[in-house]
mmCIF file with all atom_site columns, C-alpha atoms in Angstrom:
data_model
loop_
_atom_site.group_PDB
_atom_site.id
_atom_site.type_symbol
_atom_site.label_atom_id
_atom_site.label_alt_id
_atom_site.label_comp_id
_atom_site.label_asym_id
_atom_site.label_entity_id
_atom_site.label_seq_id
_atom_site.pdbx_PDB_ins_code
_atom_site.Cartn_x
_atom_site.Cartn_y
_atom_site.Cartn_z
_atom_site.occupancy
_atom_site.B_iso_or_equiv
_atom_site.pdbx_formal_charge
_atom_site.auth_seq_id
_atom_site.auth_comp_id
_atom_site.auth_asym_id
_atom_site.auth_atom_id
_atom_site.pdbx_PDB_model_num
ATOM 1  C CA . MET A 1 1  ? -23.337 67.904 -14.921 1.00 45.00 ? 1359 MET A CA 1
ATOM 2  C CA . SER A 1 2  ? -22.386 64.202 -14.394 1.00 52.00 ? 1360 SER A CA 1
ATOM 3  C CA . GLU A 1 3  ? -22.508 62.588 -10.873 1.00 63.00 ? 1361 GLU A CA 1
ATOM 4  C CA . GLU A 1 4  ? -19.340 61.641 -8.809  1.00 69.00 ? 1362 GLU A CA 1
ATOM 5  C CA . ARG A 1 5  ? -19.241 57.976 -8.140  1.00 76.00 ? 1363 ARG A CA 1
ATOM 6  C CA . PRO A 1 6  ? -18.094 57.126 -5.097  1.00 86.00 ? 1364 PRO A CA 1
ATOM 7  C CA . ASP A 1 7  ? -14.450 55.352 -4.420  1.00 90.00 ? 1365 ASP A CA 1
ATOM 8  C CA . PRO A 1 8  ? -14.786 51.980 -4.964  1.00 95.00 ? 1366 PRO A CA 1
ATOM 9  C CA . THR A 1 9  ? -14.572 49.611 -1.858  1.00 96.00 ? 1367 THR A CA 1
ATOM 10 C CA . ASP A 1 10 ? -11.498 48.043 -0.700  1.00 96.00 ? 1368 ASP A CA 1
ATOM 11 C CA . GLU A 1 11 ? -12.893 44.352 -2.027  1.00 97.00 ? 1369 GLU A CA 1
ATOM 12 C CA . GLU A 1 12 ? -13.142 46.099 -5.586  1.00 97.00 ? 1370 GLU A CA 1
ATOM 13 C CA . VAL A 1 13 ? -9.718  47.425 -5.484  1.00 98.00 ? 1371 VAL A CA 1
ATOM 14 C CA . VAL A 1 14 ? -8.312  43.813 -4.257  1.00 98.00 ? 1372 VAL A CA 1
ATOM 15 C CA . GLN A 1 15 ? -10.571 42.256 -7.110  1.00 98.00 ? 1373 GLN A CA 1
ATOM 16 C CA . THR A 1 16 ? -9.399  44.716 -9.904  1.00 98.00 ? 1374 THR A CA 1
ATOM 17 C CA . ALA A 1 17 ? -5.792  44.541 -8.917  1.00 98.00 ? 1375 ALA A CA 1
ATOM 18 C CA . SER A 1 18 ? -5.737  40.682 -8.658  1.00 98.00 ? 1376 SER A CA 1
ATOM 19 C CA . GLU A 1 19 ? -7.421  40.134 -12.062 1.00 98.00 ? 1377 GLU A CA 1
ATOM 20 C CA . ALA A 1 20 ? -4.802  42.512 -13.582 1.00 98.00 ? 1378 ALA A CA 1
ATOM 21 C CA . ALA A 1 21 ? -2.240  40.643 -12.364 1.00 98.00 ? 1379 ALA A CA 1
ATOM 22 C CA . GLU A 1 22 ? -3.167  37.497 -12.993 1.00 97.00 ? 1380 GLU A CA 1
ATOM 23 C CA . GLY A 1 23 ? -4.257  38.319 -16.490 1.00 97.00 ? 1381 GLY A CA 1
ATOM 24 C CA . LEU A 1 24 ? -0.804  39.479 -17.431 1.00 97.00 ? 1382 LEU A CA 1
ATOM 25 C CA . VAL A 1 25 ? 0.798   36.300 -15.905 1.00 97.00 ? 1383 VAL A CA 1
ATOM 26 C CA . LEU A 1 26 ? -1.803  34.098 -17.841 1.00 95.00 ? 1384 LEU A CA 1
ATOM 27 C CA . ASP A 1 27 ? -1.043  36.294 -21.291 1.00 95.00 ? 1385 ASP A CA 1
ATOM 28 C CA . ARG A 1 28 ? 2.863   35.612 -20.709 1.00 94.00 ? 1386 ARG A CA 1
ATOM 29 C CA . TYR A 1 29 ? 2.612   31.828 -19.943 1.00 94.00 ? 1387 TYR A CA 1
ATOM 30 C CA . LYS A 1 30 ? -0.111  28.833 -20.552 1.00 89.00 ? 1388 LYS A CA 1
ATOM 31 C CA . GLN A 1 31 ? -1.809  27.915 -17.769 1.00 88.00 ? 1389 GLN A CA 1
ATOM 32 C CA . SER A 1 32 ? -1.147  24.583 -18.175 1.00 88.00 ? 1390 SER A CA 1
ATOM 33 C CA . GLU A 1 33 ? 2.656   25.347 -18.427 1.00 88.00 ? 1391 GLU A CA 1
ATOM 34 C CA . LEU A 1 34 ? 3.040   26.726 -14.924 1.00 93.00 ? 1392 LEU A CA 1
ATOM 35 C CA . ARG A 1 35 ? 4.600   24.611 -12.385 1.00 94.00 ? 1393 ARG A CA 1
ATOM 36 C CA . ASP A 1 36 ? 3.024   27.166 -9.872  1.00 95.00 ? 1394 ASP A CA 1
ATOM 37 C CA . PHE A 1 37 ? 1.599   30.861 -9.435  1.00 95.00 ? 1395 PHE A CA 1
ATOM 38 C CA . ASP A 1 38 ? 0.413   32.981 -7.014  1.00 97.00 ? 1396 ASP A CA 1
ATOM 39 C CA . VAL A 1 39 ? -0.648  36.803 -7.182  1.00 98.00 ? 1397 VAL A CA 1
ATOM 40 C CA . THR A 1 40 ? -1.642  37.983 -3.585  1.00 98.00 ? 1398 THR A CA 1
ATOM 41 C CA . VAL A 1 41 ? -3.244  41.697 -3.094  1.00 98.00 ? 1399 VAL A CA 1
ATOM 42 C CA . THR A 1 42 ? -3.692  43.517 0.131   1.00 98.00 ? 1400 THR A CA 1
ATOM 43 C CA . PHE A 1 43 ? -5.620  47.284 0.506   1.00 97.00 ? 1401 PHE A CA 1
ATOM 44 C CA . VAL A 1 44 ? -5.361  48.490 3.477   1.00 95.00 ? 1402 VAL A CA 1
ATOM 45 C CA . ASP A 1 45 ? -5.343  52.240 4.620   1.00 94.00 ? 1403 ASP A CA 1
ATOM 46 C CA . GLY A 1 46 ? -5.228  53.088 1.415   1.00 93.00 ? 1404 GLY A CA 1
ATOM 47 C CA . VAL A 1 47 ? -1.512  51.443 0.579   1.00 96.00 ? 1405 VAL A CA 1
ATOM 48 C CA . LEU A 1 48 ? -2.077  49.087 -2.889  1.00 97.00 ? 1406 LEU A CA 1
ATOM 49 C CA . ASP A 1 49 ? 1.008   45.895 -1.827  1.00 98.00 ? 1407 ASP A CA 1
ATOM 50 C CA . VAL A 1 50 ? 0.932   43.139 -4.709  1.00 98.00 ? 1408 VAL A CA 1
ATOM 51 C CA . ASP A 1 51 ? 3.515   40.290 -4.657  1.00 98.00 ? 1409 ASP A CA 1
ATOM 52 C CA . VAL A 1 52 ? 3.458   38.438 -7.990  1.00 98.00 ? 1410 VAL A CA 1
ATOM 53 C CA . TYR A 1 53 ? 5.248   34.586 -7.463  1.00 97.00 ? 1411 TYR A CA 1
ATOM 54 C CA . ILE A 1 54 ? 5.475   32.885 -10.733 1.00 97.00 ? 1412 ILE A CA 1
ATOM 55 C CA . ASN A 1 55 ? 7.171   28.888 -11.016 1.00 96.00 ? 1413 ASN A CA 1
ATOM 56 C CA . PRO A 1 56 ? 7.335   28.760 -14.707 1.00 94.00 ? 1414 PRO A CA 1
ATOM 57 C CA . PRO A 1 57 ? 8.508   25.508 -16.544 1.00 88.00 ? 1415 PRO A CA 1
ATOM 58 C CA . GLU A 1 58 ? 12.104  24.961 -17.245 1.00 88.00 ? 1416 GLU A CA 1
ATOM 59 C CA . ASP A 1 59 ? 12.385  26.261 -20.912 1.00 90.00 ? 1417 ASP A CA 1
ATOM 60 C CA . ALA A 1 60 ? 10.208  29.154 -20.837 1.00 88.00 ? 1418 ALA A CA 1
ATOM 61 C CA . ALA A 1 61 ? 10.783  32.053 -23.382 1.00 87.00 ? 1419 ALA A CA 1
ATOM 62 C CA . ALA A 1 62 ? 9.957   34.689 -20.559 1.00 88.00 ? 1420 ALA A CA 1
ATOM 63 C CA . ASP A 1 63 ? 11.329  35.916 -17.761 1.00 94.00 ? 1421 ASP A CA 1
ATOM 64 C CA . ALA A 1 64 ? 9.868   34.895 -14.453 1.00 95.00 ? 1422 ALA A CA 1
ATOM 65 C CA . GLN A 1 65 ? 11.104  38.045 -12.615 1.00 96.00 ? 1423 GLN A CA 1
ATOM 66 C CA . GLN A 1 66 ? 10.150  40.067 -15.339 1.00 97.00 ? 1424 GLN A CA 1
ATOM 67 C CA . VAL A 1 67 ? 6.699   39.154 -16.125 1.00 97.00 ? 1425 VAL A CA 1
ATOM 68 C CA . ALA A 1 68 ? 5.985   39.187 -12.176 1.00 97.00 ? 1426 ALA A CA 1
ATOM 69 C CA . ASP A 1 69 ? 7.216   42.631 -12.245 1.00 98.00 ? 1427 ASP A CA 1
ATOM 70 C CA . GLU A 1 70 ? 5.159   43.656 -15.245 1.00 98.00 ? 1428 GLU A CA 1
ATOM 71 C CA . ALA A 1 71 ? 1.960   41.933 -13.330 1.00 98.00 ? 1429 ALA A CA 1
ATOM 72 C CA . ALA A 1 72 ? 2.524   44.515 -10.578 1.00 98.00 ? 1430 ALA A CA 1
ATOM 73 C CA . ARG A 1 73 ? 2.508   47.563 -12.116 1.00 98.00 ? 1431 ARG A CA 1
ATOM 74 C CA . ALA A 1 74 ? -0.211  46.272 -14.278 1.00 98.00 ? 1432 ALA A CA 1
ATOM 75 C CA . ALA A 1 75 ? -2.491  45.760 -11.335 1.00 98.00 ? 1433 ALA A CA 1
ATOM 76 C CA . ARG A 1 76 ? -1.289  48.929 -9.601  1.00 98.00 ? 1434 ARG A CA 1
ATOM 77 C CA . ASP A 1 77 ? -2.453  50.787 -13.118 1.00 98.00 ? 1435 ASP A CA 1
ATOM 78 C CA . ALA A 1 78 ? -5.343  49.158 -13.256 1.00 98.00 ? 1436 ALA A CA 1
ATOM 79 C CA . VAL A 1 79 ? -5.780  50.378 -9.555  1.00 98.00 ? 1437 VAL A CA 1
ATOM 80 C CA . ASP A 1 80 ? -5.064  53.939 -10.696 1.00 97.00 ? 1438 ASP A CA 1
ATOM 81 C CA . ASP A 1 81 ? -7.884  53.936 -13.930 1.00 96.00 ? 1439 ASP A CA 1
ATOM 82 C CA . LEU A 1 82 ? -10.433 52.438 -11.089 1.00 95.00 ? 1440 LEU A CA 1
ATOM 83 C CA . PHE A 1 83 ? -9.887  55.289 -9.047  1.00 93.00 ? 1441 PHE A CA 1
ATOM 84 C CA . ASP A 1 84 ? -9.349  57.892 -12.205 1.00 93.00 ? 1442 ASP A CA 1
ATOM 85 C CA . ASP A 1 85 ? -12.855 56.315 -13.234 1.00 87.00 ? 1443 ASP A CA 1
ATOM 86 C CA . ALA A 1 86 ? -14.489 57.440 -9.854  1.00 76.00 ? 1444 ALA A CA 1
#
């Protein structure tokens, strides 16, 4: 019989989401090429909010809005996995 793990803390949720989103952005763009990027994550009362801002180089092949959307989805998926494992 396996022991149930307690639900992740709010801090664990935010950290997991942030790492997933940042990882995806840095997978699509070299950090040295980005003019700026920011990932903001909040988890309040069970509600996850992920905001991703990317200011890529002008000649970037990847569409910044599409990558931002994918990064937000990656963050949500990582948090879902975190709770599934709890």
